Amino acid sequence: MMLCIRLVLLHLLACLKPAISEGPFFRHDADPALVKYLQPNDISDGKYDNITMEEAEKIGLCARPCDGAKPMVCYYHFTLENYATIGPACGNCINGTMDDCFKKGCVTADGVERPILTINRRLPSPSIQVCRGDTIVVDVKNKIVDRVVTIHWHGVYQRHTPHSDGVPLLTQCPIIPETTYRYKFPAMPYGTFFYHSHIGFQKMDGLEGPLVIRRPKKADPNRDQYDTDYPSHTIIITDWLHGMTDAKFPGNTYANFGTRTESFLINGRSVFKSGNGTSNPVPYSKFKVNKGLRHRFRIIGGSCLACPMLFFVEKHRMNLITVDGTPVQPQMFDSITIFPGDRMDVVITANQSGGSFWIQVRTLCTPNVSAEAILEYSDGNGTKEQSTRPAFDAYPRGRSLNALDSSDCSDTNPNVCWNHVNSLTPATEKATVLKAVPDIRLVFAVDEYHFTRDSLFWNDEDEYHRWFQSSPNVIKTHVTNNISLGILPFPILSQDLPIPKEMECPKDRSVCGKSAEKGGKLCECVEIIKVGLNQVAEIIFIDWIGPTSTFLHPMHLHGTDIYIIEQGIIPVAEDHRAFVGKLQERLAREGPDLATKIRPQPCVKDTVTIPPNGYTVVRVHFNNPGIWIMHCHFIFHTETGMNTVFQVGDRKDFVQTPPEFPTCNNYLPPVDPNEFKNIDWDDEPTLQT
């Protein structure tokens, strides 16, 4: 009976959909050879939700149903520039003229005026939504007056196009102001992804947007779990400050210190409530649903700071069906804990009575910091703008997914870690990635290095290390295995040059310490870990900070998948080295049973979080040749060295560098003391008076 009702509703929606403007889409600075493939900026606004494949192909729209779809070229032209919230494009929005808040170019954010960075004057940046098998082409024009930029496509493996991975001075040269760089890659794999700047703190200041690669619904093993998969039901959540993020770096001593978020944005909107209870009249994001249908929502953790976010939908549970693009065995949750880089696809059934309901995101670190959006039933009456926004703690956490802040990840804990989430079908590479004995075993201990003022500022060698003051008088940087990754002056993927001598890591790693106060040296250097093509690694990530740690480190690996085997907390009284040793011994014993009994269907992600004073065990199949980075996705950790670089395979295995690919390096020509000996020093023009 319910199936019949849902089919009738879907038919009615197809009949009542709004008119679609005719293509092709246009902008004056698009490449004339590609303009017929140009995509619109407003995919997420709802107007294309019920478009048919035939209608989409007629206007050249890539955001379309994928069953039977022909491959398309999907061309985007991105203009990056300095911008402002509540700017001139917003007219009288800030004074209550709500229609002005939706004018072209108006960015409201949370109603607080501040400088930002934008792509095509939108926040979030334009949504890219395509079908698997399409070709994605993005021209990035950098018009930001004082910054270089690159764009990373988070979760896209770039198996055939590693030069489009977007890591500065690793896979490409930065894009300097007033130049354009073209990213071009096949739309694969399928899943929910996002893109963002990979330089400095630009991601948190506005340079990020959704990227969705769909496959035919008939090929989705969870296809019976949902009725709709609308482009407008993609949600990207960002933490937000009321000034440029680099004002927090390297950190103040007397005022405005720390890195706690001041607000959140849901699809670029929220309403900030100040300490005295006042707020500016700007709109919430709104997501429309049809009563009786099961709607697929794609949730993207676009945040940058260490504090996790808790996601709720008032009076609605969420059925998890996909993580980072991989279908999983469905599970119901009351709330979802989201870390930077996470993506979860959930199904929300519109089965409640009433007109609209709150969506809330709240911080798990700072009281009273939250953001709201609206889930609106199409046949409902009344809107949430007419009601009181929920209190910070209005909704109980209930059964929570990814609850690494509160769960020990044991089987008896009601909250769920990733080791309790199973892929829907056995891993396609199971015989390889879950084999009894991995080819290599690696341990990555993430940690802090603490400076003294003497070691950082008053040393006789005039060393200039990256540093960060997280709170007054706590001066540190961040390391993996006691290495703070240095930055090469050239992209080593395309420029096969030796690492400069002064940037090489010491052969004697015992000199690399944890703090200057205890005599340890900071090793800020370049290390490239070489692994053989198609080798399988067992990796233990461990929080080496110790029992006092409060950080959750979301580790993101470029270029391949992470198979999550186990997560847990280290007993407070246990020595970390002893714990790792015992863990490795147990993993070796359990290896023969890993694929059959212990973890036959592991959850597959590209970003996985290490619990505070905890560990995460994963398997990785290094089957994608090239140079790939792995890093903490807490932006202040990334920018102070918590990064690791892998070389997968030999140079002969790499994808060939594209013709005329940009190069860069230090410019240090030789100096001859006699170089200018023969010039006429008296021939210099003088100012006549």
XYZ file of C-alpha atoms in Angstrom:
689
model
C 0.000 0.000 0.000
C 2.758 2.451 0.977
C 4.636 1.605 -2.237
C 1.565 2.482 -4.322
C 1.152 5.794 -2.493
C 4.800 6.685 -3.074
C 4.531 5.891 -6.796
C 1.464 8.143 -7.111
C 3.291 10.947 -5.312
C 6.308 10.647 -7.590
C 4.057 10.812 -10.661
C 2.322 13.935 -9.350
C 5.656 15.608 -8.678
C 6.753 14.966 -12.246
C 3.596 16.691 -13.485
C 3.839 19.694 -11.166
C 7.536 20.514 -11.512
C 8.522 24.106 -12.355
C 9.460 25.083 -15.885
C 13.132 24.632 -16.719
C 14.920 27.448 -18.501
C 16.346 26.524 -21.893
C 20.105 25.999 -22.250
C 22.803 26.312 -23.130
C 24.066 28.277 -20.132
C 26.401 31.205 -20.767
C 29.038 33.471 -19.310
C 31.223 35.873 -21.227
C 34.604 34.515 -20.121
C 33.939 30.821 -20.751
C 36.163 28.996 -23.199
C 34.376 29.362 -26.581
C 35.290 25.772 -27.435
C 33.555 24.519 -24.265
C 30.738 27.000 -23.717
C 28.148 24.550 -25.067
C 29.031 22.284 -22.117
C 28.841 25.043 -19.488
C 26.851 24.194 -16.336
C 24.744 26.567 -14.211
C 25.680 27.826 -10.725
C 22.297 27.107 -9.149
C 22.061 23.301 -9.255
C 21.243 23.172 -5.533
C 18.370 25.683 -5.650
C 15.635 23.129 -6.391
C 14.603 23.997 -9.924
C 16.193 20.849 -11.375
C 14.969 18.368 -8.766
C 12.406 16.605 -10.963
C 14.013 17.010 -14.361
C 13.976 13.964 -16.628
C 17.042 12.656 -18.374
C 15.616 13.688 -21.748
C 14.927 17.246 -20.553
C 18.402 17.504 -19.044
C 20.137 16.315 -22.198
C 18.111 18.782 -24.253
C 19.537 21.737 -22.295
C 22.961 20.171 -21.679
C 22.470 19.738 -17.922
C 24.743 17.234 -16.180
C 22.676 17.103 -12.939
C 20.288 14.491 -14.236
C 18.964 10.981 -13.610
C 21.738 8.572 -14.559
C 19.761 5.499 -15.656
C 20.501 5.209 -19.373
C 22.366 8.516 -19.434
C 24.910 9.143 -22.190
C 28.344 10.426 -21.112
C 28.564 14.229 -21.135
C 31.236 16.882 -20.834
C 30.431 18.975 -17.753
C 32.214 22.329 -17.912
C 32.442 24.805 -15.034
C 34.089 28.200 -14.995
C 35.080 29.314 -11.498
C 36.051 32.884 -10.714
C 37.661 33.214 -7.297
C 37.675 36.650 -5.710
C 37.697 38.697 -2.523
C 34.111 39.273 -1.441
C 31.968 40.221 1.552
C 28.868 38.986 3.326
C 25.856 41.332 3.500
C 27.514 43.371 0.753
C 26.111 45.791 -1.834
C 24.502 42.929 -3.790
C 22.206 42.301 -0.797
C 20.317 45.553 -1.103
C 18.133 46.068 1.966
C 18.393 42.456 3.146
C 19.950 43.326 6.505
C 17.036 45.635 7.307
C 14.389 42.998 6.764
C 13.637 43.062 3.030
C 13.838 39.297 2.693
C 13.557 39.207 -1.101
C 16.815 41.174 -1.314
C 18.588 38.371 0.573
C 18.033 36.113 -2.444
C 19.312 38.516 -5.093
C 22.071 37.336 -7.384
C 25.428 37.795 -5.682
C 23.998 38.267 -2.186
C 25.853 36.195 0.403
C 24.160 36.377 3.792
C 26.080 33.693 5.731
C 24.895 34.055 9.359
C 23.982 37.740 9.084
C 27.325 39.089 10.346
C 29.272 41.273 7.945
C 32.821 40.111 7.217
C 35.282 39.708 4.316
C 35.242 36.289 2.623
C 36.505 34.486 -0.463
C 34.010 33.165 -3.010
C 33.709 31.159 -6.202
C 31.267 32.788 -8.612
C 30.004 34.929 -5.703
C 28.250 32.032 -4.021
C 28.418 30.471 -0.567
C 28.811 27.555 -0.627
C 30.557 27.421 -3.981
C 28.582 26.086 -6.982
C 27.403 22.491 -6.673
C 28.909 20.065 -9.193
C 26.523 17.150 -9.804
C 27.187 14.677 -12.617
C 26.866 11.022 -13.613
C 29.633 8.468 -13.387
C 31.274 8.328 -16.822
C 30.994 12.068 -17.483
C 34.054 14.267 -17.982
C 34.465 17.093 -15.466
C 36.284 20.217 -16.665
C 36.773 23.142 -14.271
C 38.568 26.347 -15.260
C 39.745 28.113 -12.091
C 40.394 31.826 -12.609
C 42.136 33.336 -9.589
C 41.122 36.974 -9.104
C 41.942 37.046 -5.393
C 44.357 39.944 -5.280
C 46.785 38.705 -2.641
C 46.639 34.889 -2.595
C 47.606 31.861 -4.633
C 45.222 28.917 -4.699
C 44.692 25.282 -5.692
C 41.508 23.191 -5.644
C 41.376 19.628 -4.278
C 38.548 17.248 -5.172
C 38.080 15.513 -1.826
C 37.441 11.785 -2.216
C 38.034 11.647 -5.981
C 40.985 9.297 -6.453
C 42.291 10.897 -9.669
C 43.398 7.440 -10.764
C 44.043 8.592 -14.339
C 44.629 12.284 -13.633
C 46.913 12.722 -10.579
C 47.955 16.182 -11.773
C 44.407 17.341 -10.965
C 44.586 16.338 -7.290
C 45.158 19.979 -6.345
C 47.861 19.776 -3.663
C 50.153 22.816 -3.881
C 53.841 22.097 -4.502
C 53.180 18.387 -4.561
C 50.933 17.762 -7.577
C 50.912 21.248 -9.130
C 52.204 24.807 -8.843
C 49.849 27.221 -7.074
C 47.562 29.294 -9.274
C 48.790 32.878 -9.038
C 46.432 35.892 -9.278
C 44.962 36.670 -12.703
C 45.825 33.259 -14.154
C 43.600 30.281 -14.986
C 44.265 26.593 -14.330
C 42.165 23.843 -15.890
C 41.278 20.741 -13.876
C 40.071 17.862 -16.043
C 39.195 14.384 -14.802
C 36.725 11.536 -15.364
C 33.725 11.426 -13.055
C 34.668 8.404 -10.957
C 34.119 6.832 -8.503
C 30.457 7.447 -7.679
C 29.545 9.011 -4.353
C 29.193 12.186 -2.328
C 32.330 14.329 -2.352
C 33.275 17.975 -2.127
C 35.966 20.321 -3.372
C 37.937 22.964 -1.551
C 41.031 25.095 -1.632
C 44.090 23.211 -0.424
C 46.119 26.288 0.506
C 46.185 27.921 3.913
C 42.829 28.718 5.501
C 40.930 29.593 2.314
C 38.597 26.615 2.655
C 37.200 28.023 5.895
C 36.776 31.474 4.359
C 34.441 30.255 1.613
C 36.297 28.261 -1.049
C 34.463 24.929 -0.942
C 31.426 23.337 -2.522
C 29.619 20.007 -3.081
C 30.613 17.421 -5.678
C 28.214 14.539 -6.337
C 28.869 11.728 -8.808
C 25.746 9.608 -9.247
C 25.390 6.196 -10.807
C 22.223 4.647 -12.245
C 19.789 4.042 -9.415
C 19.237 0.498 -10.630
C 22.927 -0.188 -9.840
C 22.651 1.089 -6.254
C 22.327 -1.874 -3.868
C 20.421 0.415 -1.472
C 18.003 1.631 -4.168
C 14.987 0.211 -2.311
C 15.715 2.434 0.698
C 14.756 5.786 -0.921
C 12.327 7.347 -3.393
C 14.082 10.618 -4.295
C 17.672 11.794 -4.744
C 17.244 15.496 -5.434
C 20.167 17.806 -6.296
C 18.812 20.274 -3.731
C 19.080 17.696 -0.945
C 22.858 17.998 -0.739
C 23.852 19.613 2.571
C 27.315 21.018 3.228
C 27.998 22.112 6.802
C 30.808 24.531 7.639
C 32.130 26.050 10.821
C 32.383 29.820 10.612
C 34.285 32.745 12.095
C 33.442 36.439 11.983
C 36.749 37.429 10.416
C 39.334 35.919 8.100
C 40.684 32.660 9.496
C 44.317 33.638 9.098
C 43.721 36.280 11.770
C 43.834 33.286 14.135
C 47.250 32.214 12.859
C 49.798 31.900 14.335
C 47.635 32.976 17.269
C 47.238 35.934 19.600
C 48.426 36.186 23.184
C 46.179 38.799 24.780
C 42.877 38.817 22.879
C 40.927 36.809 20.319
C 43.006 33.685 20.866
C 41.968 30.075 20.329
C 40.293 28.353 17.389
C 36.765 27.619 18.579
C 34.077 28.219 15.991
C 31.806 31.240 16.407
C 28.993 29.926 14.221
C 27.981 27.243 11.737
C 26.523 27.516 8.241
C 24.171 25.021 6.608
C 24.438 25.454 2.829
C 25.900 28.890 3.416
C 23.164 30.203 5.711
C 22.213 30.461 9.369
C 21.158 33.154 11.827
C 23.802 34.183 14.363
C 22.474 34.963 17.806
C 24.729 37.308 19.748
C 25.363 37.111 23.477
C 22.584 39.613 24.196
C 20.082 37.564 22.180
C 19.884 39.793 19.099
C 20.247 38.615 15.507
C 19.998 40.046 12.010
C 16.939 39.082 9.903
C 18.589 36.819 7.316
C 17.050 33.624 5.928
C 17.681 30.016 6.895
C 18.453 27.341 4.315
C 15.312 25.420 3.488
C 14.936 21.838 2.239
C 11.570 20.894 0.787
C 10.233 17.352 1.073
C 7.067 15.607 0.001
C 4.982 13.909 2.631
C 4.994 10.141 2.407
C 8.244 9.906 0.431
C 11.690 8.751 1.524
C 14.231 11.402 0.621
C 17.958 10.781 0.220
C 20.062 13.552 1.777
C 23.795 13.825 1.141
C 25.530 15.390 4.154
C 29.038 16.822 3.758
C 31.307 17.693 6.671
C 32.907 20.800 5.192
C 34.198 21.994 8.563
C 37.823 22.857 9.291
C 38.239 23.026 13.063
C 38.863 20.289 15.611
C 35.472 20.442 17.278
C 33.010 17.804 15.981
C 29.465 18.731 14.978
C 26.230 17.005 15.991
C 23.465 16.870 13.350
C 19.731 16.464 14.107
C 16.432 16.608 12.236
C 13.529 17.396 14.513
C 11.128 14.416 14.952
C 12.876 12.445 12.199
C 15.342 9.594 12.404
C 18.002 9.092 9.747
C 18.646 5.871 7.867
C 22.330 5.662 6.954
C 22.888 4.071 3.514
C 26.261 5.379 2.255
C 29.510 6.740 3.690
C 32.085 8.566 1.550
C 30.511 7.000 -1.529
C 30.412 3.376 -0.334
C 27.003 1.714 0.278
C 26.652 0.311 3.795
C 24.202 -1.907 5.606
C 21.380 0.494 6.558
C 21.152 1.598 10.197
C 18.829 4.067 11.931
C 20.237 6.975 13.959
C 18.822 9.849 15.973
C 21.899 12.031 15.449
C 25.098 12.028 13.437
C 28.499 13.200 14.639
C 30.381 14.867 11.798
C 34.115 15.542 11.561
C 35.953 17.482 8.852
C 35.911 15.535 5.599
C 33.126 13.088 6.536
C 30.233 12.416 4.176
C 27.127 10.432 5.004
C 24.096 9.740 2.822
C 20.954 9.283 4.906
C 17.303 8.713 4.107
C 14.697 10.862 5.858
C 11.091 9.702 5.628
C 8.568 12.545 5.548
C 5.993 10.831 7.741
C 5.255 13.431 10.441
C 2.268 15.716 10.837
C 2.998 19.417 10.658
C 4.317 21.996 8.237
C 8.021 22.192 8.891
C 10.753 21.010 11.227
C 14.091 22.211 12.440
C 17.414 20.887 11.230
C 20.073 21.669 13.817
C 23.849 21.472 13.934
C 25.518 22.094 17.275
C 29.077 21.993 18.521
C 30.319 19.353 20.933
C 32.982 21.673 22.361
C 31.548 25.133 22.956
C 28.171 25.694 24.662
C 25.463 27.545 22.795
C 27.057 27.507 19.329
C 24.592 26.049 16.839
C 22.961 26.649 13.476
C 19.564 25.810 12.109
C 17.902 25.127 8.776
C 14.350 24.150 7.862
C 12.882 20.866 6.634
C 9.618 21.975 4.997
C 6.831 19.664 3.886
C 5.441 20.726 0.518
C 1.871 20.263 1.742
C 2.484 21.788 5.184
C 1.140 25.049 6.516
C 3.189 27.561 8.426
C 6.966 27.930 8.447
C 9.657 27.842 11.049
C 10.421 31.519 10.524
C 7.271 32.072 12.579
C 8.389 29.934 15.491
C 11.087 30.100 18.137
C 14.369 28.500 17.137
C 15.275 25.481 19.249
C 17.498 25.715 22.286
C 21.101 24.565 21.968
C 20.326 21.271 23.703
C 16.728 20.873 22.508
C 17.211 17.434 20.993
C 18.589 14.400 22.836
C 21.544 12.737 21.173
C 19.902 9.322 21.151
C 21.644 6.670 19.093
C 24.512 8.525 17.443
C 26.720 7.630 14.494
C 30.483 8.293 14.558
C 30.358 9.247 18.245
C 34.104 9.130 18.853
C 33.876 11.916 21.453
C 31.682 9.826 23.750
C 32.159 6.189 22.766
C 34.988 3.782 23.497
C 34.031 2.001 20.242
C 33.344 -1.248 22.071
C 30.568 -3.589 20.984
C 28.601 -2.845 24.158
C 28.474 0.927 23.646
C 25.115 2.106 22.197
C 26.835 4.808 20.133
C 28.395 3.660 16.898
C 31.963 3.981 15.631
C 33.010 3.132 12.086
C 34.104 -0.348 13.127
C 30.390 -1.032 13.772
C 29.382 0.007 10.236
C 29.622 -2.640 7.536
C 29.804 -2.309 3.794
C 26.643 -3.618 2.154
C 28.525 -6.155 0.082
C 31.901 -7.783 0.647
C 34.823 -5.644 -0.475
C 35.539 -6.164 -4.172
C 39.229 -6.378 -3.303
C 38.640 -8.470 -0.173
C 40.987 -11.267 -1.187
C 43.726 -8.680 -1.598
C 43.153 -5.954 0.963
C 42.099 -8.312 3.770
C 44.716 -10.971 3.161
C 46.137 -12.699 6.217
C 49.532 -10.989 6.101
C 49.814 -7.441 4.747
C 52.836 -6.513 2.651
C 53.828 -3.739 5.025
C 52.837 -2.614 8.523
C 52.988 1.077 9.395
C 52.349 3.105 12.543
C 51.548 6.805 12.338
C 51.703 8.562 15.709
C 50.148 12.039 15.558
C 51.486 14.434 18.158
C 52.422 17.968 19.127
C 55.876 19.497 19.362
C 56.139 22.214 22.015
C 58.534 25.125 21.608
C 60.120 27.280 24.231
C 60.616 30.943 23.463
C 64.358 30.345 23.420
C 64.090 27.563 20.853
C 61.637 29.374 18.577
C 62.614 33.035 18.745
C 65.994 33.435 20.410
C 68.008 30.617 18.886
C 71.409 31.457 17.426
C 70.706 29.689 14.128
C 67.854 32.014 13.102
C 65.610 29.074 12.191
C 62.124 29.962 11.005
C 59.754 27.147 11.936
C 56.002 27.142 11.427
C 54.340 27.588 14.797
C 50.919 27.976 16.295
C 49.797 29.448 19.620
C 46.563 27.636 20.427
C 46.177 29.452 23.747
C 48.332 31.969 25.607
C 51.836 30.632 26.178
C 51.161 27.292 24.463
C 53.416 27.483 21.402
C 53.555 24.353 19.280
C 53.546 22.748 15.888
C 52.213 19.369 14.768
C 53.969 16.193 13.745
C 53.465 12.644 12.525
C 56.102 10.219 13.796
C 57.998 13.281 15.083
C 58.211 14.755 11.559
C 56.632 18.094 10.663
C 56.368 17.891 6.891
C 58.249 20.635 5.091
C 57.042 22.136 1.820
C 59.096 21.677 -1.325
C 59.572 24.618 -3.707
C 58.361 22.505 -6.647
C 55.664 19.854 -7.328
C 57.573 16.586 -7.121
C 54.898 14.663 -9.049
C 55.768 16.460 -12.282
C 59.278 17.739 -11.494
C 61.517 14.793 -10.666
C 64.160 16.739 -8.779
C 66.190 15.836 -5.693
C 64.989 17.061 -2.327
C 67.179 20.041 -1.327
C 69.819 18.935 1.175
C 68.645 21.367 3.815
C 65.121 19.870 3.630
C 66.102 16.211 4.029
C 65.056 14.456 7.231
C 67.863 13.289 9.530
C 68.919 9.662 9.237
C 69.096 9.464 13.017
C 65.453 9.959 14.000
C 66.292 9.853 17.693
C 67.177 13.554 17.477
C 63.564 14.361 16.561
C 61.834 15.040 19.846
C 58.523 16.017 21.391
C 59.465 19.310 23.021
C 62.307 21.801 23.147
C 62.048 21.919 26.929
C 63.140 18.262 27.082
C 65.964 18.802 24.617
C 64.165 17.405 21.557
C 64.777 18.931 18.141
C 61.918 19.786 15.792
C 62.448 17.909 12.537
C 60.689 20.052 9.937
C 61.721 18.272 6.769
C 60.564 16.369 3.701
C 60.114 12.625 3.937
C 58.536 10.572 1.159
C 57.452 7.067 2.123
C 57.858 4.737 -0.848
C 55.469 1.798 -1.188
C 55.288 -0.702 -3.996
C 52.458 -0.516 -6.489
C 49.609 -2.822 -5.364
C 51.096 -3.378 -1.922
C 48.662 -3.749 0.975
C 49.473 -1.844 4.150
C 48.142 -2.355 7.632
C 48.216 1.058 9.279
C 47.769 1.941 12.937
C 46.886 5.580 13.542
C 47.465 6.533 17.159
C 46.994 9.712 19.174
C 50.424 10.063 20.774
C 49.547 13.197 22.740
C 48.522 10.986 25.610
C 45.734 10.637 28.205
C 45.209 14.403 28.419
C 44.434 14.659 24.703
C 41.118 16.193 23.696
C 41.782 16.267 19.941
C 40.037 14.075 17.418
C 42.210 13.874 14.306
C 40.313 13.302 11.019
C 42.950 11.739 8.762
C 42.354 12.036 5.006
C 44.253 9.943 2.462
C 44.396 11.120 -1.136
C 44.372 8.678 -4.033
C 42.831 5.539 -2.560
C 40.456 3.917 -0.056
C 40.773 3.258 3.662
C 39.265 0.010 4.981
C 38.404 0.513 8.651
C 39.229 -2.528 10.762
C 39.131 -1.369 14.378
C 38.855 1.731 16.589
C 39.281 2.155 20.316
C 40.652 4.003 23.330
C 44.017 3.341 24.982
C 43.724 2.611 28.704
C 44.843 5.691 30.629
C 47.480 3.854 32.633
C 48.989 2.022 29.659
C 52.248 3.039 28.008
C 51.630 3.888 24.357
C 54.620 1.958 23.006
C 53.647 -1.147 24.962
C 50.054 -0.808 23.760
C 51.114 -0.589 20.101
C 53.338 -3.634 20.502
C 50.532 -5.739 21.965
C 48.092 -4.459 19.337
C 50.451 -5.444 16.517
C 50.891 -8.915 18.009
C 47.133 -9.413 18.234
C 46.538 -8.152 14.691
C 49.153 -10.591 13.394
C 47.453 -13.487 15.205
C 44.033 -12.497 13.895
C 45.214 -11.955 10.310
C 44.123 -15.360 8.973
C 40.559 -14.762 10.242
C 40.310 -11.105 9.208
C 38.455 -11.638 5.926
C 36.144 -14.392 7.160
C 35.307 -13.773 10.814
C 36.739 -10.578 12.258
C 35.993 -7.888 9.632
C 34.626 -9.483 6.449
C 32.776 -6.346 5.304
C 34.725 -3.329 6.567
C 33.428 0.191 6.135
C 35.342 1.921 3.325
C 36.164 5.633 3.592
C 38.813 8.147 2.579
C 38.698 10.096 5.849
C 38.816 8.432 9.263
C 39.100 9.995 12.707
C 41.436 8.989 15.525
C 39.708 9.200 18.929
C 41.376 11.243 21.720
C 44.040 9.055 23.336
C 42.832 6.394 20.949
C 43.724 4.473 17.838
C 42.308 3.384 14.500
C 43.456 0.359 12.510
C 42.970 0.365 8.733
C 44.017 -1.513 5.641
C 45.051 0.346 2.482
C 45.585 -1.088 -0.993
C 48.106 1.212 -2.659
C 46.932 0.529 -6.209
C 47.090 4.067 -7.620
C 50.582 5.101 -8.786
C 51.752 8.621 -8.024
C 52.531 11.037 -5.207
C 49.771 11.222 -2.593
C 49.417 13.141 0.656
C 47.788 12.006 3.895
C 46.962 14.668 6.456
C 44.881 15.706 9.413
C 41.839 17.642 8.179
C 41.864 20.016 11.159
C 43.132 22.970 9.184
C 45.548 24.324 11.812
C 47.176 20.891 12.083
C 47.471 20.598 8.305
C 49.156 23.976 8.019
C 51.660 23.211 10.776
C 52.962 19.960 9.407
C 50.713 17.004 10.335
C 51.099 15.556 6.854
C 52.685 12.463 5.294
C 53.602 11.887 1.640
C 53.554 8.514 -0.120
C 55.165 7.609 -3.410
C 53.193 4.691 -4.794
C 55.117 2.692 -7.380
C 58.120 3.742 -9.416
C 58.349 6.700 -11.747
C 57.800 4.383 -14.705
C 54.350 3.560 -13.268
C 53.223 7.206 -13.059
C 50.713 8.835 -15.378
C 52.631 10.954 -17.872
C 52.770 14.668 -17.088
C 50.450 16.625 -19.429
C 52.100 18.703 -22.171
C 53.016 22.295 -21.215
C 52.232 21.572 -17.575
C 53.273 24.573 -15.414
C 56.564 24.371 -13.529
C 57.923 26.321 -10.574
C 60.947 26.332 -8.286
C 63.279 28.590 -6.362
C 65.099 31.158 -8.489
C 68.686 31.356 -7.262
C 70.989 32.396 -10.097
C 74.756 32.411 -9.402
C 76.359 35.626 -8.198
C 79.561 36.859 -9.840
C 81.318 39.633 -7.868
C 82.405 41.119 -11.207
C 79.062 40.783 -12.984
C 78.406 44.523 -13.107
C 82.057 45.596 -13.286
C 81.883 47.002 -16.805
C 78.648 48.965 -16.663
C 78.840 52.757 -16.913
C 77.944 53.846 -13.406
C 77.826 57.502 -14.573
C 75.215 56.792 -17.209
C 72.280 56.827 -14.773
C 69.639 59.466 -15.630
C 69.285 62.228 -13.068
C 66.277 64.296 -12.146
C 66.556 67.730 -13.778
C 65.597 70.726 -11.671
